[in-house]
Structures are given as structure tokens and as C-alpha cells.
Amino acid sequence: MNFGCDYYPEHWPEARWRMDAQLMKQAGMNVVRLAEFSWSRLEPCDGQFDFSWLDRAIEVLVSEGISIVLGTPSATPPAWLIEKHPEILPVSADGTIMGFGGRLHTCHSQPVYRNYTREIVMAMAQHYALHPQVIGWQTDNELGTTLGDLCYCTSCREKFHLWLKHKYGSIHALNQEWGTIFWSQTYDKWEQVPIPTPVPAIHNPSLLLDWKRFQSDLEVEFQQLQIDILRLFAPNQWITHNMMGLHAKLNYFDLGRNLDFVSWDNYPMGFWLNQGADPYNVAMAHDLMRGIKNKPFWVMEQQAGPAGWETLGNTPRPGQLRLWTYQAAAHGADAIVYFRWRSCRFGAEQYWHGILPHSGNPGRRYEEIRTTGEELQGVMHLLEGSMPNAEVGIVYSYDQLWAFQIQPHHPDLTYQGQLAIYYKAMYDMNIPVDMLELNGDREWFAYKIIVAPLLFLMTEGVADKIKSYVQSGGTALITMRSGVKNWNNIVSDLEPPGCLAELLGIKILDYDCLLGNTQGIQWVVPNHGEKQNYEVKKWCDVITAITAKTEAVYTKDYYAGKPAVTVNQYGRGKAWYVATEPEQDFIRVMMQIIVLQSKILPIVTTPEGVESARRVTQEGKIYIFLMNHTKEQKQLVIPKEWKPIVGERPQDDRLTLPGFGVSIMAVLTKN
Ligand code: GAL
């Protein structure tokens, strides 16, 4: 089991390193991540590398039984490099050159910067490739983490033109695909195509979407140049990158493609959230991170204390560090690495607290992490490689996400927000979910239900994939604004839902943005037969049912009585269409019925605030996690064949979880 912390030996006197390593060891730690911001120490001047201090730090850590993950330092190029090559500084949308003084002060398309990056990565790889305790690499740090878009410099502009040329082949094709005849934007040559800097009116949505794709591809390419070097010089060490969960700037499926596994940085309380993120949101982020490569992942930075820069968030309550650790493991983390070992006394992150306070003296948080490590020691190896065996998939698409960032329709409509509604319904029922790539190669046939909200951009290929899934017996749930556009962000000349019409058995001939008002829907709840009314908001597609059966109808205005939710039998399966954003209560009841029809069983029924998740090993051993995210004590009834292996123990079939209490159970099987 990998359990550890992010450590910055360069921040502390060398005389302290031994004590740190011993305290880590006493806390059960066996891995640290080092060096991802230490370029100025590793290459103090151009071309002169100094690994001696890092060698000594590694030696101390290794002598206490700790393995090493090395970060490549490309997020913090040193002052001498910027002084020598100011052209590598990034440029913001308004043309301001962003200066040195924080981090991320470089443009990733700049050939000069790419060369310096190659050099340092190569030097590190050559130096550490054969070190038996250097187990792997993290590329850069949180690629795409800049506040605004990445960069608008001339090099990026030229690269964007190359990217477009590669995609469209000719400027004529681009004109066609983008519809540049609108507002007289027809281009004669690539150089005329703008990048989306401020303009008096608004940019072409096709350009905006391609710009987002280009930026994502640029980061993937920047990472790839590091991967290539690491694979060449350090072929026996693995490579990962610390992603950021639901962060939306990069297509993480692309970024993860050539990594050995995904890592991510989990700050459930952030500093921006008063009460912390909703636990279901953190769960969704974990599931997305597992979904990127459909395999277990690492948490490379797990919140270990109160967080903040100029202002701070709440201090994690006793029990919460342990709870978040369990939640990560429950959703597929095979390793937990806390950020950071000790709170730094200087620099921008003085108040981003680590396990140890500024004084370096172990306190409450150290003790909680130490006991958590001790508890998990006996079980993490049992869980390694195991997956939740989810029967429900939720499709996640960065292209749709970006298209809705560009045109949200309703100011409060977001792609992630819409996914979260359906995710929450499953989470509340304790039904495991896998997050699926829309245009990936993986087949979906293993899932009983696929939820695919807001499939705004559509291709024949995507439609065929969903159709063959349903045809063969799956249940798909599609929502409003699906099949509206082509992949280049142009509205289709078919009425929505375009090439999904046959599958869904509907047409959309009218729609209504609920700006400043709401609608209602009425549903005759199957099995009960009683009529229930619910509020809906943001958007209403007005459905004309062709072959689909109407499940719910609108209740107000001129389209009262028209279908709002339909279901269509297609081949051996069913395709639902939810034409609006119903309140959570409706989603809950509807999902309960769909789940029941698909014969999917929840892991267990839990009181509100208690989450349950599952990991199943390849040999079929099942482990159940029970996690109380509230401050109050909660009670639940658990099956007889669940045997506690960590945390709270049941009395007969009753389990009492104290506030923030947790427990892992092994499911006993007959043989
Ligand atoms: C992460 C980042 C770390 C540190 C931490 C606290 O997002 O990777 O380097 O900055 O946040 O701000």
C-alpha cells in the first residue's frame, strides 16, 4: 500500500530531514513526492545541474523505508531562464505579458521553453532512472491550472493555425465548417484566423470551441514531450500526472491516454467553500478520475489541514482527514499522498496547511493521519486494483462541457451541474457509477444503464454507439438539447434530437428557455398510479412523441399537456428523454424506477449523510465502505454476511457510525 505525503526538503534545513523521515515512518508512510517545484535548485544556472541535495534528501528518506516519486519541475522555471528568454512568458487575452513571480509563468507552445523542459527532464531521468527507490514520475504539476486561458502569444497563434490546418486541410473547408460567411468573416489564409482575444462583439462559437480543444491538445503535447523522454531514459519507472478532478480546462481522457495511471489532487474543503464540498461532488470527482483510464488511481495531494492563500477555509474537524482518506480508497484510490508534510513558513502558500504545523511539531492532524495509516495498513493491499463493478455509467464529455461554457443557453445551466443531478440520484441510493468517455473505444454493453446528459454535439458515430447499446438491451437516458449540433458547433439542419430521433422516438419542434420563470411537470408514477407534480427549470424542449410513450407532461403555459419526459422501446432496450431540468425529487423517483426496472440493487440503504461504496477484486472479493459525512451519529442496518475489517464494528446487524465515522466490511461468500 502506498501512503505518504508531498515533501519539500528544499524548504527546510538539512539537519531536520532525518527527523521528518522518522516521523513519516512512524506515521506508516512509505512514499513521498519530491521536487516538482525545485527547478532553481536542480539547475541553478543554465545547463548546470545539481542533484546532490536531492540525492542526500532521497538517501535520508530511503533509509527510513520511504520510496520516491519525482515531479518534473516545469511549472516553475527559474528566474535566470525568464531573464534570458523573456519570450517564453505567457500572454493573457488582453495582451498583457504575465510576469515572473508566481508559478506557471511560461507558454507551453514556445520552442525555447520546450527545449529547456526537455533538458531538465532528461537530466533528471538519466540521473534517477536506475535508482531502485525512485518508483515513478509525475509530469509537471496540475497542467492547465492557470486562472484564465493558457496563453495568447504569437507562438500560440501560429500553433493554433497549424492545428486548424491539420484539422480542416484547407482554409476553404474551415470557412465551410465554421460558417464564416456570417458577419463577413471569410478567411483567405490561415494567418487571418484570429485567436479569441477581446473583440467589440462576440466570436464565432466554432472558433471558440476549436480554441478550447487546441489548448487542451497543446497541454497534452507538452506533457507528451516529457513522457517520451521519461519512457526513453527511465523505462522501468511509471509515469502519472496530478489532475484536478472536475477541473474543466483540459480533456483528461486525452491527458491520461499515455500515462500508466491517473493521480489527482483532492481538497474536499478547499478554502473557497465554507462547509466543504458536498460529499457527492467529491465522490463524482473520484469516479471521474477512476474513469479516465478505467482503473484505480492515486490521490497525489490529499488535503491535510486548513487551506488558503490570503484567506483561509475551515479547519478539518477531527475525523474528517480520516473520512476523506476512506472516501478516496472507497472510490478506487490505491494510494493516498497528503499535501503537504509541513506547513511552509514562507512563500505564497503559508496558510495552505500541511500535516505538521509551521513549528514542525506533530499535533492533532499528524495523530489522525498516523492512526488512519495504521488502520489501513492491513487492508489497502487487499483492495489494490479492485473496482466498484458499476452497472450504471454516466457519460462525461469535455466537448459537450466546453460547448455549454460557450453557449450555456440559460445563465445557470452547466454541463457538470446537469451531470451532478443524475450522479447525486445514484449516490443517494448507494449505487456505484462509472464515468465513461463519450467517444472512447470502450464498449458500454456491460452497463445496464447509461445516463448521457446534454449530448449537444452529435456525430453519426456517437449516435450509432448509443443506438447499438440500446438495441442490445441497455437503457439509455438522454436529456434536453441533445443532437442539436454537429461536432464543429454548427446547428444541424435536422430538427432535434437529430440523428437520435429514431432511437428516442421523438421530435423537438419547439423549445423555451425559462429565463426568470419556471415550469411544472406532472407524472403518473408507475406502479403507484398517482399523479405527482414537480417543478422544472432552466429549459424546456417541447416534445412531439412519434413512437415514444409519454411519462410526464408540462403543466403550464401554451405547451401544458405536451410531453416533457418520454421513453421509447428500441430493439431490446429503452431510451428515455428528459426534456428539461426537473427538481431533484423527480430525478430521484425516476431513477429509482429505472434502476428497479434494470434490476440493479443498491449496496445498502443508508440514512442521509452516510455514503456507501464498494470495491470488488478480480477474484470476486467484495469490500463495502460506510462513511458518515455528518457531525451527528448515524445508525444503519447491515446484512449479516458483512464482516467488519476496519473502523466501527456492528452490534448484530446494527452499525452505529459516530460523526465522521467510517467502517470497511468484507462480504463473506459461501465458499
Ligand atoms: C495544488 C497544487 C499544489 C499546491 C496546493 C495548494 O493544487 O498542486 O502545488 O499549490 O494546490 O494550493
Short mmCIF file of N, CA and C in Angstrom, two decimals, residues 292-412:
data_model
loop_
_atom_site.label_atom_id
_atom_site.label_comp_id
_atom_site.label_asym_id
_atom_site.label_seq_id
_atom_site.Cartn_x
_atom_site.Cartn_y
_atom_site.Cartn_z
N ILE A 292 -11.10 7.90 -16.07
CA ILE A 292 -10.21 8.37 -17.14
C ILE A 292 -9.47 7.20 -17.78
N LYS A 293 -8.98 6.27 -16.96
CA LYS A 293 -8.31 5.11 -17.54
C LYS A 293 -9.03 3.82 -17.16
N ASN A 294 -10.20 3.98 -16.57
CA ASN A 294 -10.95 2.83 -16.08
C ASN A 294 -10.08 1.92 -15.23
N LYS A 295 -9.37 2.54 -14.31
CA LYS A 295 -8.59 1.76 -13.36
C LYS A 295 -8.31 2.58 -12.10
N PRO A 296 -7.88 1.92 -11.03
CA PRO A 296 -7.61 2.65 -9.80
C PRO A 296 -6.56 3.75 -10.01
N PHE A 297 -6.56 4.68 -9.11
CA PHE A 297 -5.75 5.88 -9.27
C PHE A 297 -5.03 6.19 -7.96
N TRP A 298 -4.20 7.20 -7.99
CA TRP A 298 -3.58 7.71 -6.76
C TRP A 298 -4.21 9.05 -6.40
N VAL A 299 -4.33 9.33 -5.14
CA VAL A 299 -4.52 10.72 -4.73
C VAL A 299 -3.12 11.23 -4.42
N MET A 300 -2.65 12.17 -5.24
CA MET A 300 -1.26 12.64 -5.09
C MET A 300 -1.18 13.81 -4.12
N GLU A 301 -2.31 14.51 -3.95
CA GLU A 301 -2.37 15.56 -2.93
C GLU A 301 -3.73 15.42 -2.24
N GLN A 302 -3.69 14.98 -1.01
CA GLN A 302 -4.93 14.87 -0.24
C GLN A 302 -4.89 15.93 0.85
N GLN A 303 -5.93 16.72 0.91
CA GLN A 303 -5.97 17.82 1.91
C GLN A 303 -5.61 17.30 3.30
N ALA A 304 -4.70 18.01 3.96
CA ALA A 304 -4.23 17.54 5.27
C ALA A 304 -4.41 18.59 6.36
N GLY A 305 -5.03 19.72 6.02
CA GLY A 305 -5.20 20.76 7.01
C GLY A 305 -6.03 21.88 6.44
N PRO A 306 -6.22 22.97 7.19
CA PRO A 306 -6.95 24.10 6.63
C PRO A 306 -6.18 24.67 5.44
N ALA A 307 -6.92 25.15 4.45
CA ALA A 307 -6.29 25.57 3.21
C ALA A 307 -6.57 27.04 2.95
N GLY A 308 -5.66 27.68 2.24
CA GLY A 308 -5.91 29.07 1.86
C GLY A 308 -4.65 29.79 1.47
N TRP A 309 -4.84 30.89 0.77
CA TRP A 309 -3.70 31.75 0.47
C TRP A 309 -3.84 33.02 1.31
N GLU A 310 -4.63 33.99 0.82
CA GLU A 310 -4.79 35.22 1.62
C GLU A 310 -5.86 35.02 2.68
N THR A 311 -6.89 34.28 2.36
CA THR A 311 -7.93 33.97 3.33
C THR A 311 -7.98 32.45 3.47
N LEU A 312 -8.51 32.00 4.59
CA LEU A 312 -8.46 30.57 4.89
C LEU A 312 -9.85 29.94 4.95
N GLY A 313 -9.87 28.64 4.73
CA GLY A 313 -11.09 27.88 4.94
C GLY A 313 -11.11 27.30 6.35
N ASN A 314 -12.19 26.59 6.66
CA ASN A 314 -12.31 25.95 7.98
C ASN A 314 -11.22 24.91 8.18
N THR A 315 -10.94 24.65 9.42
CA THR A 315 -10.03 23.56 9.76
C THR A 315 -10.79 22.24 9.67
N PRO A 316 -10.23 21.23 9.03
CA PRO A 316 -10.92 19.94 9.02
C PRO A 316 -11.20 19.48 10.45
N ARG A 317 -12.43 19.05 10.67
CA ARG A 317 -12.85 18.61 12.00
C ARG A 317 -12.18 17.28 12.34
N PRO A 318 -12.00 16.99 13.65
CA PRO A 318 -11.44 15.67 13.99
C PRO A 318 -12.23 14.58 13.28
N GLY A 319 -11.56 13.71 12.62
CA GLY A 319 -12.23 12.62 11.91
C GLY A 319 -12.34 12.85 10.41
N GLN A 320 -12.28 14.11 9.98
CA GLN A 320 -12.51 14.36 8.55
C GLN A 320 -11.33 13.94 7.67
N LEU A 321 -10.12 14.09 8.17
CA LEU A 321 -8.97 13.67 7.34
C LEU A 321 -9.07 12.16 7.11
N ARG A 322 -9.45 11.47 8.16
CA ARG A 322 -9.60 10.01 8.05
C ARG A 322 -10.75 9.67 7.11
N LEU A 323 -11.86 10.38 7.26
CA LEU A 323 -13.03 10.15 6.41
C LEU A 323 -12.70 10.35 4.93
N TRP A 324 -12.01 11.44 4.61
CA TRP A 324 -11.67 11.71 3.20
C TRP A 324 -10.73 10.65 2.65
N THR A 325 -9.85 10.16 3.52
CA THR A 325 -8.94 9.10 3.09
C THR A 325 -9.73 7.85 2.71
N TYR A 326 -10.70 7.51 3.54
CA TYR A 326 -11.54 6.34 3.25
C TYR A 326 -12.37 6.56 2.00
N GLN A 327 -12.89 7.78 1.85
CA GLN A 327 -13.72 8.04 0.68
C GLN A 327 -12.90 7.85 -0.60
N ALA A 328 -11.65 8.33 -0.56
CA ALA A 328 -10.78 8.16 -1.73
C ALA A 328 -10.56 6.67 -2.00
N ALA A 329 -10.22 5.94 -0.95
CA ALA A 329 -9.98 4.50 -1.13
C ALA A 329 -11.25 3.80 -1.62
N ALA A 330 -12.38 4.23 -1.10
CA ALA A 330 -13.65 3.60 -1.47
C ALA A 330 -13.93 3.73 -2.97
N HIS A 331 -13.50 4.86 -3.54
CA HIS A 331 -13.80 5.11 -4.96
C HIS A 331 -12.67 4.67 -5.88
N GLY A 332 -11.65 4.04 -5.33
CA GLY A 332 -10.64 3.46 -6.23
C GLY A 332 -9.23 3.98 -6.06
N ALA A 333 -8.96 4.77 -5.01
CA ALA A 333 -7.57 5.19 -4.81
C ALA A 333 -6.77 4.02 -4.26
N ASP A 334 -5.66 3.73 -4.90
CA ASP A 334 -4.76 2.69 -4.41
C ASP A 334 -3.63 3.30 -3.59
N ALA A 335 -3.55 4.62 -3.57
CA ALA A 335 -2.50 5.30 -2.80
C ALA A 335 -3.02 6.64 -2.33
N ILE A 336 -2.62 7.02 -1.13
CA ILE A 336 -3.00 8.33 -0.60
C ILE A 336 -1.73 9.07 -0.21
N VAL A 337 -1.54 10.23 -0.81
CA VAL A 337 -0.37 11.07 -0.52
C VAL A 337 -0.92 12.43 -0.07
N TYR A 338 -0.57 12.83 1.14
CA TYR A 338 -1.14 14.07 1.70
C TYR A 338 -0.33 15.27 1.29
N PHE A 339 -1.05 16.37 1.06
CA PHE A 339 -0.40 17.65 0.78
C PHE A 339 -0.52 18.51 2.02
N ARG A 340 0.50 19.00 2.54
CA ARG A 340 1.87 18.67 2.37
C ARG A 340 2.40 18.19 3.70
N TRP A 341 3.66 17.84 3.77
CA TRP A 341 4.16 17.32 5.04
C TRP A 341 4.07 18.37 6.14
N ARG A 342 4.68 19.53 5.90
CA ARG A 342 4.72 20.56 6.93
C ARG A 342 4.31 21.90 6.33
N SER A 343 3.53 22.66 7.08
CA SER A 343 3.08 23.98 6.60
C SER A 343 4.31 24.87 6.41
N CYS A 344 4.33 25.55 5.25
CA CYS A 344 5.53 26.31 4.92
C CYS A 344 5.51 27.69 5.60
N ARG A 345 6.70 28.14 6.02
CA ARG A 345 6.76 29.41 6.75
C ARG A 345 6.82 30.60 5.80
N PHE A 346 7.12 30.35 4.54
CA PHE A 346 7.32 31.45 3.59
C PHE A 346 6.66 31.13 2.26
N GLY A 347 6.58 32.16 1.42
CA GLY A 347 6.03 31.94 0.09
C GLY A 347 4.51 32.06 0.06
N ALA A 348 3.97 31.85 -1.11
CA ALA A 348 2.55 32.12 -1.36
C ALA A 348 1.61 31.21 -0.57
N GLU A 349 2.11 30.06 -0.13
CA GLU A 349 1.20 29.09 0.48
C GLU A 349 1.45 28.90 1.98
N GLN A 350 1.73 30.01 2.65
CA GLN A 350 1.99 29.94 4.09
C GLN A 350 0.80 29.36 4.86
N TYR A 351 -0.40 29.60 4.31
CA TYR A 351 -1.59 29.15 5.04
C TYR A 351 -2.25 27.94 4.41
N TRP A 352 -1.53 27.31 3.50
CA TRP A 352 -2.06 26.04 2.97
C TRP A 352 -1.43 24.96 3.85
N HIS A 353 -2.15 24.58 4.87
CA HIS A 353 -1.52 23.82 5.95
C HIS A 353 -1.25 22.37 5.60
N GLY A 354 -0.15 21.91 6.13
CA GLY A 354 0.22 20.51 5.95
C GLY A 354 -0.17 19.68 7.15
N ILE A 355 0.39 18.47 7.17
CA ILE A 355 0.12 17.57 8.30
C ILE A 355 0.70 18.19 9.57
N LEU A 356 1.94 18.66 9.48
CA LEU A 356 2.55 19.32 10.64
C LEU A 356 2.28 20.82 10.56
N PRO A 357 2.14 21.47 11.70
CA PRO A 357 2.01 22.93 11.68
C PRO A 357 3.35 23.58 11.32
N HIS A 358 3.38 24.90 11.29
CA HIS A 358 4.62 25.60 10.93
C HIS A 358 5.79 25.22 11.84
N SER A 359 5.48 24.97 13.09
CA SER A 359 6.54 24.65 14.06
C SER A 359 7.22 23.32 13.78
N GLY A 360 6.56 22.47 13.02
CA GLY A 360 7.14 21.15 12.76
C GLY A 360 6.86 20.14 13.86
N ASN A 361 6.12 20.55 14.89
CA ASN A 361 5.81 19.61 15.98
C ASN A 361 4.51 18.87 15.69
N PRO A 362 4.55 17.55 15.70
CA PRO A 362 3.34 16.78 15.39
C PRO A 362 2.20 17.14 16.33
N GLY A 363 1.02 17.29 15.77
CA GLY A 363 -0.15 17.64 16.58
C GLY A 363 -1.34 16.78 16.22
N ARG A 364 -2.53 17.37 16.33
CA ARG A 364 -3.78 16.62 16.11
C ARG A 364 -3.85 15.99 14.72
N ARG A 365 -3.47 16.73 13.70
CA ARG A 365 -3.63 16.21 12.35
C ARG A 365 -2.64 15.07 12.08
N TYR A 366 -1.43 15.22 12.59
CA TYR A 366 -0.44 14.15 12.44
C TYR A 366 -0.98 12.87 13.08
N GLU A 367 -1.52 13.02 14.26
CA GLU A 367 -2.01 11.87 15.01
C GLU A 367 -3.15 11.18 14.25
N GLU A 368 -4.04 11.97 13.67
CA GLU A 368 -5.17 11.38 12.93
C GLU A 368 -4.67 10.63 11.69
N ILE A 369 -3.70 11.22 11.00
CA ILE A 369 -3.19 10.56 9.80
C ILE A 369 -2.39 9.31 10.18
N ARG A 370 -1.66 9.42 11.28
CA ARG A 370 -0.89 8.25 11.73
C ARG A 370 -1.82 7.07 12.05
N THR A 371 -2.89 7.34 12.79
CA THR A 371 -3.78 6.23 13.15
C THR A 371 -4.53 5.71 11.91
N THR A 372 -4.84 6.63 10.99
CA THR A 372 -5.51 6.20 9.75
C THR A 372 -4.59 5.26 8.97
N GLY A 373 -3.32 5.65 8.88
CA GLY A 373 -2.35 4.81 8.17
C GLY A 373 -2.24 3.44 8.82
N GLU A 374 -2.21 3.47 10.13
CA GLU A 374 -2.10 2.21 10.88
C GLU A 374 -3.30 1.30 10.57
N GLU A 375 -4.49 1.91 10.60
CA GLU A 375 -5.73 1.16 10.33
C GLU A 375 -5.73 0.56 8.93
N LEU A 376 -5.29 1.41 7.97
CA LEU A 376 -5.41 0.99 6.57
C LEU A 376 -4.32 0.01 6.16
N GLN A 377 -3.23 0.00 6.93
CA GLN A 377 -2.10 -0.86 6.63
C GLN A 377 -2.54 -2.29 6.31
N GLY A 378 -3.47 -2.78 7.12
CA GLY A 378 -3.88 -4.17 6.98
C GLY A 378 -4.84 -4.44 5.83
N VAL A 379 -5.40 -3.38 5.23
CA VAL A 379 -6.42 -3.64 4.21
C VAL A 379 -6.13 -3.11 2.82
N MET A 380 -5.29 -2.07 2.75
CA MET A 380 -5.13 -1.45 1.43
C MET A 380 -4.62 -2.46 0.40
N HIS A 381 -3.76 -3.37 0.82
CA HIS A 381 -3.23 -4.34 -0.15
C HIS A 381 -4.34 -5.27 -0.65
N LEU A 382 -5.38 -5.47 0.19
CA LEU A 382 -6.50 -6.32 -0.25
C LEU A 382 -7.27 -5.63 -1.38
N LEU A 383 -7.28 -4.30 -1.30
CA LEU A 383 -8.11 -3.53 -2.23
C LEU A 383 -7.41 -3.25 -3.56
N GLU A 384 -6.09 -3.35 -3.56
CA GLU A 384 -5.33 -2.89 -4.71
C GLU A 384 -5.86 -3.46 -6.03
N GLY A 385 -6.08 -2.57 -6.96
CA GLY A 385 -6.54 -3.00 -8.29
C GLY A 385 -8.03 -3.23 -8.39
N SER A 386 -8.74 -3.22 -7.25
CA SER A 386 -10.17 -3.55 -7.31
C SER A 386 -10.99 -2.37 -7.81
N MET A 387 -12.16 -2.70 -8.34
CA MET A 387 -13.03 -1.70 -8.98
C MET A 387 -14.44 -1.84 -8.40
N PRO A 388 -15.30 -0.83 -8.60
CA PRO A 388 -16.63 -0.91 -7.98
C PRO A 388 -17.61 -1.87 -8.67
N ASN A 389 -17.24 -2.38 -9.85
CA ASN A 389 -18.19 -3.18 -10.64
C ASN A 389 -19.53 -2.47 -10.81
N ALA A 390 -19.45 -1.28 -11.34
CA ALA A 390 -20.65 -0.46 -11.51
C ALA A 390 -21.52 -1.01 -12.64
N GLU A 391 -22.82 -0.90 -12.45
CA GLU A 391 -23.77 -1.30 -13.50
C GLU A 391 -24.39 -0.09 -14.19
N VAL A 392 -24.04 1.09 -13.65
CA VAL A 392 -24.54 2.33 -14.24
C VAL A 392 -23.35 3.15 -14.73
N GLY A 393 -23.46 3.67 -15.93
CA GLY A 393 -22.42 4.55 -16.45
C GLY A 393 -22.99 5.93 -16.71
N ILE A 394 -22.21 6.96 -16.39
CA ILE A 394 -22.60 8.32 -16.77
C ILE A 394 -21.55 8.82 -17.75
N VAL A 395 -22.04 9.27 -18.90
CA VAL A 395 -21.13 9.71 -19.95
C VAL A 395 -20.59 11.09 -19.60
N TYR A 396 -19.29 11.26 -19.79
CA TYR A 396 -18.65 12.54 -19.49
C TYR A 396 -17.91 12.99 -20.74
N SER A 397 -18.23 14.18 -21.23
CA SER A 397 -17.60 14.64 -22.48
C SER A 397 -17.13 16.07 -22.33
N TYR A 398 -15.83 16.27 -22.53
CA TYR A 398 -15.27 17.62 -22.44
C TYR A 398 -15.76 18.49 -23.59
N ASP A 399 -16.02 17.87 -24.75
CA ASP A 399 -16.51 18.67 -25.88
C ASP A 399 -17.87 19.28 -25.56
N GLN A 400 -18.75 18.46 -24.94
CA GLN A 400 -20.08 18.99 -24.57
C GLN A 400 -19.92 20.07 -23.50
N LEU A 401 -19.05 19.78 -22.55
CA LEU A 401 -18.83 20.73 -21.44
C LEU A 401 -18.40 22.10 -22.00
N TRP A 402 -17.43 22.06 -22.91
CA TRP A 402 -16.92 23.32 -23.47
C TRP A 402 -18.00 24.01 -24.31
N ALA A 403 -18.76 23.22 -25.08
CA ALA A 403 -19.80 23.82 -25.91
C ALA A 403 -20.82 24.55 -25.02
N PHE A 404 -21.09 24.01 -23.84
CA PHE A 404 -22.02 24.70 -22.94
C PHE A 404 -21.37 25.85 -22.19
N GLN A 405 -20.05 25.81 -22.04
CA GLN A 405 -19.38 27.01 -21.49
C GLN A 405 -19.53 28.16 -22.48
N ILE A 406 -19.45 27.82 -23.77
CA ILE A 406 -19.54 28.85 -24.80
C ILE A 406 -20.98 29.36 -24.93
N GLN A 407 -21.93 28.44 -24.90
CA GLN A 407 -23.35 28.82 -25.03
C GLN A 407 -24.18 28.11 -23.96
N PRO A 408 -24.20 28.63 -22.74
CA PRO A 408 -24.93 27.91 -21.69
C PRO A 408 -26.46 27.93 -21.87
N HIS A 409 -26.94 28.67 -22.84
CA HIS A 409 -28.39 28.82 -23.05
C HIS A 409 -29.02 29.61 -21.92
N HIS A 410 -29.15 28.98 -20.75
CA HIS A 410 -29.64 29.66 -19.56
C HIS A 410 -28.40 29.99 -18.72
N PRO A 411 -28.35 31.19 -18.13
CA PRO A 411 -27.12 31.57 -17.43
C PRO A 411 -26.69 30.58 -16.34
N ASP A 412 -27.63 29.82 -15.78
CA ASP A 412 -27.26 28.90 -14.70
C ASP A 412 -27.06 27.46 -15.17
#
